[in-house]
Tab-separated table of C-alpha atoms and ligand atoms in Angstrom:
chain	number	residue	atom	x	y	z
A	1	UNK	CA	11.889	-10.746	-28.766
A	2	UNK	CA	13.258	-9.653	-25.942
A	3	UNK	CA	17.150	-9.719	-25.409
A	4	UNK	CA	18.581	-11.224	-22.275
A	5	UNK	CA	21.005	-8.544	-20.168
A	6	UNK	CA	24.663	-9.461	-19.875
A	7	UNK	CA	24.498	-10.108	-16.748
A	8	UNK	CA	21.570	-12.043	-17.083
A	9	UNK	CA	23.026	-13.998	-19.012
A	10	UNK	CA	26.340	-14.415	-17.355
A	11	UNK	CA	24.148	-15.616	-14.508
A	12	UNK	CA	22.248	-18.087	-16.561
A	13	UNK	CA	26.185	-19.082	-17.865
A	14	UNK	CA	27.067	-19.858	-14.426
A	15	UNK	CA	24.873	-21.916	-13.518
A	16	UNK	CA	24.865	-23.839	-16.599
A	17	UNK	CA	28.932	-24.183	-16.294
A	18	UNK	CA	28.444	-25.234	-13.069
A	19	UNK	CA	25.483	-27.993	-13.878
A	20	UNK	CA	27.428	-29.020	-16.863
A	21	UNK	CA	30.941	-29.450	-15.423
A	22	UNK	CA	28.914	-31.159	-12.304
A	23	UNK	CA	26.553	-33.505	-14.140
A	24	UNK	CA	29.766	-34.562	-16.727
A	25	UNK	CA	32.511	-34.680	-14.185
A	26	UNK	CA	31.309	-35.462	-10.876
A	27	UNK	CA	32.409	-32.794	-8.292
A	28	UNK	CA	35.202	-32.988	-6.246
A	29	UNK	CA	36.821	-35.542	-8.413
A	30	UNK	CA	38.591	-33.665	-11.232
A	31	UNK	CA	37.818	-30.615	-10.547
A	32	UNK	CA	39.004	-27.915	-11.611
A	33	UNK	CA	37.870	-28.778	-14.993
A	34	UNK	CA	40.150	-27.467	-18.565
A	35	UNK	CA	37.834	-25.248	-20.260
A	36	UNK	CA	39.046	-26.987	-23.324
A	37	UNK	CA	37.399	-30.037	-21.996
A	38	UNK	CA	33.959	-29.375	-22.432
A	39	UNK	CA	31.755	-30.626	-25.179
A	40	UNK	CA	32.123	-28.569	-28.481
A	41	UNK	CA	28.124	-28.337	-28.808
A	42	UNK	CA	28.324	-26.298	-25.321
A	43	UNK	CA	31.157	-23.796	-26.834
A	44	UNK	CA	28.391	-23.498	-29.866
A	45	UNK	CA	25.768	-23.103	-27.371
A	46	UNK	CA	27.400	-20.124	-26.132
A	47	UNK	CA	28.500	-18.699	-29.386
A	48	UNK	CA	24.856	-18.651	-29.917
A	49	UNK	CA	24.184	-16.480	-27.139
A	50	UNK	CA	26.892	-14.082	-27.990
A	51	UNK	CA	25.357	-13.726	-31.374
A	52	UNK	CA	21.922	-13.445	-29.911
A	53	UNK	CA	20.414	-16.353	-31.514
A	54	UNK	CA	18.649	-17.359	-28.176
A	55	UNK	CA	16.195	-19.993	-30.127
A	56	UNK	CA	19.386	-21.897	-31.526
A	57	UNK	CA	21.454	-21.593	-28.021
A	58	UNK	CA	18.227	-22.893	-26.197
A	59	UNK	CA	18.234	-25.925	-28.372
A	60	UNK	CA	21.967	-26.489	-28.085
A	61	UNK	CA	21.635	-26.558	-24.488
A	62	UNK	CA	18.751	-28.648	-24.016
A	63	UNK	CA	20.391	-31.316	-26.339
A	64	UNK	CA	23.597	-30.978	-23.843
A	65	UNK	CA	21.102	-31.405	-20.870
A	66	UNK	CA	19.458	-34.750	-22.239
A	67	UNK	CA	23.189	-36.016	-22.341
A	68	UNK	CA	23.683	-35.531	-19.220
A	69	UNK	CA	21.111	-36.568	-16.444
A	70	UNK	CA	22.558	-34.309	-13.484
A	71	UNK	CA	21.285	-31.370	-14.668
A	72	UNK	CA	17.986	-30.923	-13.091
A	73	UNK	CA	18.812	-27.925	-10.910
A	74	UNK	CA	20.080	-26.072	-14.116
A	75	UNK	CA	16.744	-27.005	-16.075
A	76	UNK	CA	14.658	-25.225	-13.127
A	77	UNK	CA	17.222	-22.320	-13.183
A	78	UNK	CA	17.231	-21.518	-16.981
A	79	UNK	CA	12.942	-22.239	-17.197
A	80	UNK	CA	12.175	-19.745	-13.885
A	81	UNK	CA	14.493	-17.171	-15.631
A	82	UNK	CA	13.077	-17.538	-18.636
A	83	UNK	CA	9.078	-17.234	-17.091
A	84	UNK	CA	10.225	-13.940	-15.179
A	85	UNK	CA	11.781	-12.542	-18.357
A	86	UNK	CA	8.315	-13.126	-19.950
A	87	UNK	CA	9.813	-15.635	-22.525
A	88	UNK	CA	7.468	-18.519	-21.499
A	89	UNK	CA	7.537	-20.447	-24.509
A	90	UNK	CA	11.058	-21.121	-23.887
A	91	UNK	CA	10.406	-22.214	-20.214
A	92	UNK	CA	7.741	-24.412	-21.387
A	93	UNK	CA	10.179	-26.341	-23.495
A	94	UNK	CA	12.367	-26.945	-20.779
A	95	UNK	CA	10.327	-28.358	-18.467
A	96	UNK	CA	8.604	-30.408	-20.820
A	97	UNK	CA	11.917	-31.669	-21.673
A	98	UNK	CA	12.500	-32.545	-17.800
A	99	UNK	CA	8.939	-34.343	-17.953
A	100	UNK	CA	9.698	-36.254	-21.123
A	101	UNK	CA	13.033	-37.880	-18.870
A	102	UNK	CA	11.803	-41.052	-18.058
A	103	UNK	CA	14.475	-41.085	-15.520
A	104	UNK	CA	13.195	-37.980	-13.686
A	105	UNK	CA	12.711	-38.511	-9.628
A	106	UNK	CA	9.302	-38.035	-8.365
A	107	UNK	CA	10.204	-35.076	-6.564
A	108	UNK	CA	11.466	-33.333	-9.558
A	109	UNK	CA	8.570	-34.658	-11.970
A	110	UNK	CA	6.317	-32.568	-9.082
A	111	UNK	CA	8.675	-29.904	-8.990
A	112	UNK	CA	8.858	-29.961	-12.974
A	113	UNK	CA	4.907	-30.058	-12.999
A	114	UNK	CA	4.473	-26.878	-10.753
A	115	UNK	CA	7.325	-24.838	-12.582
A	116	UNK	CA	4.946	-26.277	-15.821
A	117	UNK	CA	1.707	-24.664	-14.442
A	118	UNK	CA	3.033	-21.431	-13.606
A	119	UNK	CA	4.343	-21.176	-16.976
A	120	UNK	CA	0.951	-21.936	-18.440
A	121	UNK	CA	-0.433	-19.429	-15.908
A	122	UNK	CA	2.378	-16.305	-16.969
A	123	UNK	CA	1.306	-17.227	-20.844
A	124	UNK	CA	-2.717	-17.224	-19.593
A	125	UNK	CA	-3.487	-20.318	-20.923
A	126	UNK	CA	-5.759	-21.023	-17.245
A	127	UNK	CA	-7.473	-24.041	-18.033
A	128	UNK	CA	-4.149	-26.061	-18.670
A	129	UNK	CA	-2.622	-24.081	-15.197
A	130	UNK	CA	-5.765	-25.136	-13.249
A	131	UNK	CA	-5.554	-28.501	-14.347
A	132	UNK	CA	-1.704	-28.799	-13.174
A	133	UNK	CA	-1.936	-27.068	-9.796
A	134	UNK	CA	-5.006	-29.002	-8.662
A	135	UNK	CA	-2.609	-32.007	-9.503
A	136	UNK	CA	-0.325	-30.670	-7.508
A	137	UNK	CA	-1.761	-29.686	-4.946
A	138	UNK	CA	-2.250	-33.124	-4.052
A	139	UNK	CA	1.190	-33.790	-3.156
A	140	UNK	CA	1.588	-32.352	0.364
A	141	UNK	CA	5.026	-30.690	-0.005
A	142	UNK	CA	3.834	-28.360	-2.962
A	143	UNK	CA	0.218	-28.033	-1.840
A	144	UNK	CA	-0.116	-24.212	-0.234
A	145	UNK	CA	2.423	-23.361	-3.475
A	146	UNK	CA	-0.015	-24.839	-5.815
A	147	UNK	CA	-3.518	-23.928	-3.890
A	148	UNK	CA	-2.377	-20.240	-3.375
A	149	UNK	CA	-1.381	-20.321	-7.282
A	150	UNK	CA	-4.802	-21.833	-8.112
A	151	UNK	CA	-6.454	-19.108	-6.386
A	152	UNK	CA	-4.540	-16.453	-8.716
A	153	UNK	CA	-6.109	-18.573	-11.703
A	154	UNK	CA	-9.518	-18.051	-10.381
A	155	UNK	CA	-9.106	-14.513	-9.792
A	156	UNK	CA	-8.201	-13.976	-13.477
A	157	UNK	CA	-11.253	-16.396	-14.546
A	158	UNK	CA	-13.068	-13.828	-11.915
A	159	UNK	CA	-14.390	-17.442	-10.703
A	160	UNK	CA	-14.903	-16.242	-6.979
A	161	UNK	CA	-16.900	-19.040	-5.792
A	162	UNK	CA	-13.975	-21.505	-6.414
A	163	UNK	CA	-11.244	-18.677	-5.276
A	164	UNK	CA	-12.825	-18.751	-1.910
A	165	UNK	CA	-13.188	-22.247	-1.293
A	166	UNK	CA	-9.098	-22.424	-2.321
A	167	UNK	CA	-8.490	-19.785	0.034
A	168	UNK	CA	-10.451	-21.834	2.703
A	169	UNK	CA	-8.269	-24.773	1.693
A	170	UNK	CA	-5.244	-22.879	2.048
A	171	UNK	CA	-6.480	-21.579	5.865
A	172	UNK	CA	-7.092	-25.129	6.822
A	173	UNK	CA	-3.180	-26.012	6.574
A	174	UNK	CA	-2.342	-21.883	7.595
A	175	UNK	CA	-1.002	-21.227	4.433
A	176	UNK	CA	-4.213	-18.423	3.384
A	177	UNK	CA	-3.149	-14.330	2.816
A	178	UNK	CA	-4.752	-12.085	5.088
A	179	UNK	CA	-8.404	-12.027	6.047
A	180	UNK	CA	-9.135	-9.339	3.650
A	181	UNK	CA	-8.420	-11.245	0.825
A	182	UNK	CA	-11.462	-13.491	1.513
A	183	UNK	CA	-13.872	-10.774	2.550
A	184	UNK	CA	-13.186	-9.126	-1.249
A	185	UNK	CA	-14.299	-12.256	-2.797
A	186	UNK	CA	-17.080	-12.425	-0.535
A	187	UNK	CA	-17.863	-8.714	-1.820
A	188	UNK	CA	-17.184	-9.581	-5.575
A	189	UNK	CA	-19.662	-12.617	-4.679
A	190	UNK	CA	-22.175	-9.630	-3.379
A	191	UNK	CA	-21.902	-7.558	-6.253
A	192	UNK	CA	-23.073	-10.227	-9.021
A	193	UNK	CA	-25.994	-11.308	-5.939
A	194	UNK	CA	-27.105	-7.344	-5.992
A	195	UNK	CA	-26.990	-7.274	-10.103
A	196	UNK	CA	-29.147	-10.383	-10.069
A	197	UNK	CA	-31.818	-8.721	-7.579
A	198	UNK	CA	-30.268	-11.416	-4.896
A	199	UNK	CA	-30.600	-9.229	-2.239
A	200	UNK	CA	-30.905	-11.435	0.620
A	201	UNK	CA	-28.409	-13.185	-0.543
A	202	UNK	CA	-26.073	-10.085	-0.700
A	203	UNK	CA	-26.783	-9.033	2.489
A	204	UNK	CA	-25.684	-12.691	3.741
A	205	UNK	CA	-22.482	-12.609	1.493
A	206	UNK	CA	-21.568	-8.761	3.085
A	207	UNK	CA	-22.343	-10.334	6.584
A	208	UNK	CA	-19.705	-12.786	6.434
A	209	UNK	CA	-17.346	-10.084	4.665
A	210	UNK	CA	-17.088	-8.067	7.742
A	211	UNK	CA	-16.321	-11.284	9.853
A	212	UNK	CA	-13.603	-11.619	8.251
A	213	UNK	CA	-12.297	-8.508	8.018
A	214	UNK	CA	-13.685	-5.327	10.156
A	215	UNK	CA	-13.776	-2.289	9.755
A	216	UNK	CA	-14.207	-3.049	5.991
A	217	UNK	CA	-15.659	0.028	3.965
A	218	UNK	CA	-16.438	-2.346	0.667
A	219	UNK	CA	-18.621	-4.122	2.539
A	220	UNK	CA	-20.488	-0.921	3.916
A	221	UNK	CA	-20.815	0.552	0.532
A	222	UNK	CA	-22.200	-2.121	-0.958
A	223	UNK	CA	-24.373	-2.003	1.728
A	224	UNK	CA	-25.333	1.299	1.113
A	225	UNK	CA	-26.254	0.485	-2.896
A	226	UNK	CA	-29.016	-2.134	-1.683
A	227	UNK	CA	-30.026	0.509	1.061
A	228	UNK	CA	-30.577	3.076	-1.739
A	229	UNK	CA	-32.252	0.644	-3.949
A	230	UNK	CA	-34.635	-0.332	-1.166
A	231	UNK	CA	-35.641	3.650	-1.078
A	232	UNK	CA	-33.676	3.669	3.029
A	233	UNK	CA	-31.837	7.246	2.117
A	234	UNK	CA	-30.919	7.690	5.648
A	235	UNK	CA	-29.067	4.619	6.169
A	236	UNK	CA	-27.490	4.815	2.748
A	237	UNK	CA	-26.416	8.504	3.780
A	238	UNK	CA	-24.460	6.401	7.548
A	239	UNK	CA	-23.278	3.966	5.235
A	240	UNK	CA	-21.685	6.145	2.619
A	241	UNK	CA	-20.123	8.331	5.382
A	242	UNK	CA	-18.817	6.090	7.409
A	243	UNK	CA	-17.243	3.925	4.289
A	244	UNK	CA	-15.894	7.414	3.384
A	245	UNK	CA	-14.570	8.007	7.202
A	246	UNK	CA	-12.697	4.461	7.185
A	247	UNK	CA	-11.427	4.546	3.709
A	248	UNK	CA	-10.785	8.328	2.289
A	249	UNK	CA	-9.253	7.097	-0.904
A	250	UNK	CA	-13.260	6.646	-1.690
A	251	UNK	CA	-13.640	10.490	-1.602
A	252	UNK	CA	-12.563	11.251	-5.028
A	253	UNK	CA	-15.501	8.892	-6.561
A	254	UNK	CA	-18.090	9.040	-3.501
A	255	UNK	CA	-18.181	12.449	-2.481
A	256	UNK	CA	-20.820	13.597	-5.172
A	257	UNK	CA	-22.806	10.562	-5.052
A	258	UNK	CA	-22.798	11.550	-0.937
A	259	UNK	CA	-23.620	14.758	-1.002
A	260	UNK	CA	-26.697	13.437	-3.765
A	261	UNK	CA	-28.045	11.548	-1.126
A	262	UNK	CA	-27.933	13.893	1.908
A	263	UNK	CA	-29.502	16.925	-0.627
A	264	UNK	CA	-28.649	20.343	-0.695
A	265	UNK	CA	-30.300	21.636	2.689
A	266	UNK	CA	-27.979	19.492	4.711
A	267	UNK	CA	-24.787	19.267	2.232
A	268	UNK	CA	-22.558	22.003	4.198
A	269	UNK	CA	-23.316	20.701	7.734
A	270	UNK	CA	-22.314	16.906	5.814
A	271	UNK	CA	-18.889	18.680	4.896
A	272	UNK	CA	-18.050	20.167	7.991
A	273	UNK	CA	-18.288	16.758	9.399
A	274	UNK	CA	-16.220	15.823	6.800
A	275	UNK	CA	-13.867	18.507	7.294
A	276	UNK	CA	-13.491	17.986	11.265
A	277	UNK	CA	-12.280	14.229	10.332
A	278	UNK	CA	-9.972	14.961	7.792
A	279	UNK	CA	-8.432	17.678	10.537
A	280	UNK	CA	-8.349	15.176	13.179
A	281	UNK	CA	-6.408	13.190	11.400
A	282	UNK	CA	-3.170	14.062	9.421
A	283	UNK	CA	-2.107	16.203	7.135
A	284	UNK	CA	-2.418	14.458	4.139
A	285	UNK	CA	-6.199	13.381	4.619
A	286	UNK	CA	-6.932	16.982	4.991
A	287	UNK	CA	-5.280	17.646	1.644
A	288	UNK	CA	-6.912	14.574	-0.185
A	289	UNK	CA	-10.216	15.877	1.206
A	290	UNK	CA	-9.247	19.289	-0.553
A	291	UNK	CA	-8.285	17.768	-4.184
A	292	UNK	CA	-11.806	15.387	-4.393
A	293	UNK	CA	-13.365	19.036	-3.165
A	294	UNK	CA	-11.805	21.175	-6.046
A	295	UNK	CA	-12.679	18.299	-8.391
A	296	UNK	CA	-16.124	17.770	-7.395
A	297	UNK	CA	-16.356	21.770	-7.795
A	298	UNK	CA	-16.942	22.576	-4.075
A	299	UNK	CA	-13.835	24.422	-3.310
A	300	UNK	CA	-16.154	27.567	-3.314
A	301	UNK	CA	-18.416	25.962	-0.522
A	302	UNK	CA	-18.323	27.580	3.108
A	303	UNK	CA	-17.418	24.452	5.129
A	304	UNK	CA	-14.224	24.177	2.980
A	305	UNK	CA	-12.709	27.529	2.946
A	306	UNK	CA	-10.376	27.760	5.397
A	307	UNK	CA	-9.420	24.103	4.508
A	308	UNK	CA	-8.260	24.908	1.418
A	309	UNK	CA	-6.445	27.970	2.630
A	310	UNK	CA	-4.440	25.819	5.286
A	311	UNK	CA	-3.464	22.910	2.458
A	312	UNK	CA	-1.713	25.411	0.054
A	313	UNK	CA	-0.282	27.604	2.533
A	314	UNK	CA	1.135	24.209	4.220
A	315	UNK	CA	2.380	22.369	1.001
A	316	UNK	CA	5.390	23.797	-0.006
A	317	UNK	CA	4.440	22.767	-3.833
A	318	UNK	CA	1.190	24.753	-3.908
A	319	UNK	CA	2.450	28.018	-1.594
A	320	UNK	CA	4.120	28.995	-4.913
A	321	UNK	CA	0.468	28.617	-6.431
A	322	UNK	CA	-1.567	30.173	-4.007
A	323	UNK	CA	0.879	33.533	-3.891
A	324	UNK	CA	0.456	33.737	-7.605
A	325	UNK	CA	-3.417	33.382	-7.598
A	326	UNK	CA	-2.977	35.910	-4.503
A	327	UNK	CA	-5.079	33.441	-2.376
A	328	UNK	CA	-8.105	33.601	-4.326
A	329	UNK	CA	-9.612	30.086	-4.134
A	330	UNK	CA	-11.804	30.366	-7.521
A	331	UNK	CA	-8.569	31.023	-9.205
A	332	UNK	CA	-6.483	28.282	-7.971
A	333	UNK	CA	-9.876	25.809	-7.683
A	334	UNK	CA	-10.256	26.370	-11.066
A	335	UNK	CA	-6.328	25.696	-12.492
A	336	UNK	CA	-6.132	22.802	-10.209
A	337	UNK	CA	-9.482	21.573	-11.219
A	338	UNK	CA	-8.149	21.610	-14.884
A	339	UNK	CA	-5.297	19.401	-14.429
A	340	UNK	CA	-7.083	16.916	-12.424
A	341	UNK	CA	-9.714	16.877	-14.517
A	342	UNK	CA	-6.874	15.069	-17.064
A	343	UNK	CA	-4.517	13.621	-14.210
A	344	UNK	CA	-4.307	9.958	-12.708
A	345	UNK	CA	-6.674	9.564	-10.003
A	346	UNK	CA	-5.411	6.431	-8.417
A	347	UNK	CA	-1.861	4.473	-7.986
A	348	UNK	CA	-1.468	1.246	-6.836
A	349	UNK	CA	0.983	1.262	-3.491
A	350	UNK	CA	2.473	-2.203	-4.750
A	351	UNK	CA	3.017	-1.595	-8.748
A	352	UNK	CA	2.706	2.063	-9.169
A	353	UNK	CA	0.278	1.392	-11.672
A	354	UNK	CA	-1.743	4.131	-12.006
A	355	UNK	CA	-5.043	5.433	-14.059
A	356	UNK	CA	-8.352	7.102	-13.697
A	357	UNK	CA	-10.207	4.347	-12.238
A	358	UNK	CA	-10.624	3.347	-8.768
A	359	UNK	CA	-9.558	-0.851	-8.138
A	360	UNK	CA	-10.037	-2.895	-5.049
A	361	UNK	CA	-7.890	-5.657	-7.151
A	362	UNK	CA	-4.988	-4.338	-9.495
A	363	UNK	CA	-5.468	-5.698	-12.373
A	364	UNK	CA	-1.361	-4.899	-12.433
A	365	UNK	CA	0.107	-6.834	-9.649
A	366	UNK	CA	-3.608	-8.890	-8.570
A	367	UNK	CA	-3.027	-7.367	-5.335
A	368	UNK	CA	-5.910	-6.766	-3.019
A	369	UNK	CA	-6.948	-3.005	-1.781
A	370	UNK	CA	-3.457	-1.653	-2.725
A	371	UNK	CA	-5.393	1.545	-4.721
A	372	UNK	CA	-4.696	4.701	-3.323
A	373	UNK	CA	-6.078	8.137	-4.175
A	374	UNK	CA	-3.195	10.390	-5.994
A	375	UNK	CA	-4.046	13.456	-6.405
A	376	UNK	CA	-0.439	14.998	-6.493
A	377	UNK	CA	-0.533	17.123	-9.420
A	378	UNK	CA	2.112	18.146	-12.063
A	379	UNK	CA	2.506	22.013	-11.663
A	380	UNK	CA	4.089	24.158	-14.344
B	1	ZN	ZN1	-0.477	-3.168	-8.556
């Protein structure tokens, strides 16, 4: 169990001082309040916490709270700190205590009843959250709060179908994320079409993924996969590249399956292309197009020499390399090719959660296309 900081806590004492003395005294009318005035169960309450007997000092407190009905605002304080802390069992209590007040005020039974669902939603128990946000999404004050939580429950139930039609819900009263949100369910929506042979209906579902969001490279390499099933190599080969030219995190995992398609005979004059982009660009693409090279064992090919020459002399981190190799790129290809072949591919921008694989949704943070490729490596 985790322990609550002190100044967590001293926070969480706050507000519960100031909710207690308020709910018992009345503000303004004999305040300042003696410490020595307050109920003896509260002193215990806080003994408890000293102690770090959270259980006992949650119990003392929520017997203090049912004394006194003022103290809705300290309910919601003490459950939302206890969800972020990850303690959700303990916000559940509370605000099933607050819905068990027969006295509670519509607006706070709705409030309590949101603050409810997202607890059931942090302890994955989705059915019960789905059930609770639908409810209250009905009430027109907490409706985008609830819809655009309801979406995040269909995400993790990978229900796209339903997580599009909330995020069309959520558009109609301008409360939807960006565009791009909706064209990756429309993709995920693609993907199971093109697993069940659906291929019209894939192409349909990737049409309406690029009206929502344009350029979108998902979109044109799942386009690709259905042109390379169908036997259409050459438009695979435009799709691929230009998914690749829009989106060069994809290099690290597409550049072999490219260069696959296009066949040896025309796989230099497909890197120099490649090559020229990167160069036209920034720095940094020209270096990413370098480290999905050396992994993909090409850092010997033509096209990529003097690339690779101009990354390490440029990086200050890898000059120190390339003088020690003397500037011979099998060497350093080889060394570098090592590491990465154990090193984290991908980070995500939002989390910094990082791994091998390649996400369009982080299954971290649930955040949409935040995967980039990392390719910084540890030297020794
Ligand atoms: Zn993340």
């Amino acid at each position: 169990m985790p322990d609550l900081s002190l100044l967590t806590w001293t926070v969480i004492l706050a507000a519960l001082v100031i909710g207690l003395l308020a709910g018992h005294f009345g503000w303004g009318k004999r305040w300042p309040v003696p410490l020595g005035k307050l109920h003896p169960d509260y002193l215990t309450g806080l003994d408890y916490l000293v102690t770090e007997q959270p259980d006992r000092a949650l119990d003392m407190f929520l017997k203090l709270m049912d004394a006194s009905p003022d103290t809705v605002e300290t309910h919601f304080a003490l459950g939302s700190l206890y969800r972020r802390r990850g303690e959700v069992e303990r916000a559940i209590r509370i605000h099933q205590n607050l819905l068990a007040r027969e006295t509670l005020a519509p607006e706070h039974r709705e409030q309590a009843l949101l603050a409810l669902a997202q607890d059931y939603l942090r302890a994955g128990l989705l059915d019960r959250a789905e059930r609770l946000f639908q409810q209250v999404s009905e009430v027109p004050r907490l409706r985008a709060s609830a819809l655009d939580s309801l979406r995040g429950v269909y995400e993790r139930q990978h229900d796209w179908q339903q997580a599009l039609e909330t995020y069309r819900q959520l558009a109609r009263i301008k409360a939807a994320p960006p565009r791009l949100v909706a064209a990756h369910y429309l993709c995920e929506l693609a993907t199971l079409a093109i697993e069940r042979g659906e291929i019209s209906a894939a192409r349909d579902l990737l049409r309406q993924a690029r009206e929502e969001s344009k350029p979108f490279p998902r979109a044109a390499l799942l386009r690709a996969q259905i042109a390379e099933r169908e036997g259409q190599t050459e438009l695979a080969v435009r799709l691929l590249h230009s998914a690749l030219r829009e989106s060069p995190k994809l290099l690290q995992d597409e550049l072999p399956h490219l260069l696959n398609l296009v066949g040896a005979p025309r796989r230099d004059a497909v890197l120099e292309q490649l090559v020229a982009d990167a160069q036209s660009r920034d720095f940094s693409e020209l270096k990413r197009l370098v480290f999905a090279a050396i992994a993909a064992n090409l850092a010997t090919a033509a096209p990529f020499r003097a690339a690779i020459e101009r990354v390490f002399i440029q990086d200050a981190t890898l000059k120190a390399l390339w003088e020690a190799a003397s500037g011979q790129v099998e060497r350093i290809a080889q060394e570098i090719g090592a590491l990465l072949a154990h090193a984290e591919k991908y980070r995500c921008s939002e989390c910094g959660f990082a791994g091998r694989n390649f996400y369009w949704h982080c299954p971290a943070c649930q955040n949409w296309d935040s995967f980039e490729s990392y390719a910084i490596v540890k030297l020794r």
